[in-house]
Amino acid sequence: MKAISHFVVRVFDLIEAEGRSLLTVARGEAQRAQATVASMAMAAAFLFVAVLLCVGGCWLLGSGLMWWLETQVSRPAAACLTGLVAILVSGVCAFTFRALAWKQQP
């Protein structure tokens, strides 16, 4: 009976020790997963903004070119400059997305 009680006590000590190790590993993995999800969410937001700005910039460049060819006034030049700025900003957002998406996680 004494041997069985020592066996049961040692088994529960082992379970307790392994439980602490499992909890430590699970917390570390959860933190890494949280960092990855946050990074991907930020990257997706920048990608969304980049796509919208690129579409808007292309539309403004097209309309600016059309207005310039029709009337040759300064309003199309302003639309072209605005379109170029929007495309440049979308490029920055796209490169930020790339940097965030390919960033090494700890």
Coordinates of C-alpha atoms in Angstrom, one line a residue:
M1 CA 0.0 0.0 0.0
K2 CA 2.9 2.4 0.8
A3 CA 4.4 1.8 -2.7
I4 CA 1.1 2.6 -4.4
S5 CA 0.8 5.8 -2.4
H6 CA 4.4 6.9 -3.3
F7 CA 3.6 6.0 -6.9
V8 CA 0.5 8.1 -6.9
V9 CA 2.3 11.1 -5.3
R10 CA 5.1 10.9 -7.8
V11 CA 2.7 10.7 -10.7
F12 CA 0.9 13.8 -9.5
D13 CA 4.2 15.7 -9.0
L14 CA 5.1 14.8 -12.5
I15 CA 1.8 16.0 -13.9
E16 CA 2.1 19.3 -12.0
A17 CA 5.7 19.9 -13.3
E18 CA 4.7 19.1 -16.8
G19 CA 1.6 21.3 -16.5
R20 CA 3.8 24.3 -15.6
S21 CA 6.1 23.7 -18.5
L22 CA 3.1 23.3 -20.8
L23 CA 1.6 26.6 -19.6
T24 CA 4.9 28.4 -20.1
V25 CA 5.2 27.1 -23.7
A26 CA 1.5 27.9 -24.4
R27 CA 1.9 31.5 -23.2
G28 CA 5.0 32.0 -25.4
E29 CA 3.2 30.6 -28.5
A30 CA 0.1 32.7 -27.7
Q31 CA 2.2 35.9 -27.6
R32 CA 3.9 35.0 -30.8
A33 CA 0.6 34.3 -32.5
Q34 CA -0.9 37.6 -31.2
A35 CA 2.1 39.5 -32.6
T36 CA 1.7 37.8 -36.0
V37 CA -2.0 38.5 -36.2
A38 CA -1.5 42.1 -35.2
S39 CA 1.2 42.5 -37.8
M40 CA -0.9 40.9 -40.5
A41 CA -3.9 43.1 -39.6
M42 CA -1.8 46.2 -40.0
A43 CA -0.4 44.9 -43.2
A44 CA -3.9 44.2 -44.6
A45 CA -5.0 47.7 -43.6
F46 CA -2.1 49.3 -45.5
L47 CA -2.7 47.0 -48.5
F48 CA -6.4 48.1 -48.5
V49 CA -5.5 51.8 -48.4
A50 CA -2.8 51.3 -51.1
V51 CA -5.3 49.6 -53.5
L52 CA -7.9 52.4 -52.9
L53 CA -5.4 55.2 -53.4
C54 CA -3.9 53.5 -56.5
V55 CA -7.4 53.2 -58.1
G56 CA -8.2 56.8 -57.2
G57 CA -4.8 58.0 -58.5
C58 CA -5.3 56.2 -61.8
W59 CA -8.8 57.6 -62.2
L60 CA -7.5 61.1 -61.5
L61 CA -4.7 60.7 -63.9
G62 CA -7.0 59.5 -66.6
S63 CA -9.6 62.2 -66.0
G64 CA -6.7 64.8 -65.8
L65 CA -5.4 63.7 -69.1
M66 CA -8.8 63.8 -70.6
W67 CA -9.5 67.3 -69.3
W68 CA -6.1 68.5 -70.5
L69 CA -6.7 67.2 -73.9
E70 CA -10.1 68.8 -74.0
T71 CA -9.5 72.2 -72.7
Q72 CA -5.8 72.6 -71.8
V73 CA -6.4 74.5 -68.6
S74 CA -4.7 74.3 -65.2
R75 CA -7.5 72.2 -63.6
P76 CA -6.3 69.0 -65.4
A77 CA -2.8 69.7 -64.3
A78 CA -4.0 69.9 -60.7
A79 CA -5.8 66.6 -61.2
C80 CA -2.7 65.0 -62.6
L81 CA -0.6 66.2 -59.7
T82 CA -3.2 64.9 -57.3
G83 CA -3.2 61.6 -59.1
L84 CA 0.6 61.3 -58.9
V85 CA 0.6 62.1 -55.2
A86 CA -2.1 59.5 -54.6
I87 CA -0.1 56.9 -56.6
L88 CA 3.1 57.8 -54.6
V89 CA 1.2 57.4 -51.3
S90 CA -0.2 54.1 -52.5
G91 CA 3.3 52.9 -53.4
V92 CA 4.5 53.8 -49.9
C93 CA 1.6 51.9 -48.4
A94 CA 2.3 48.9 -50.6
F95 CA 6.0 48.9 -49.6
T96 CA 5.0 49.2 -46.0
F97 CA 2.6 46.2 -46.5
R98 CA 5.5 44.2 -48.0
A99 CA 7.8 45.1 -45.1
L100 CA 5.2 44.2 -42.5
A101 CA 4.1 41.0 -44.2
W102 CA 7.7 39.6 -44.6
K103 CA 8.9 40.8 -41.1
Q104 CA 10.5 38.0 -39.1
Q105 CA 8.6 37.2 -35.9
P106 CA 10.4 36.8 -32.6

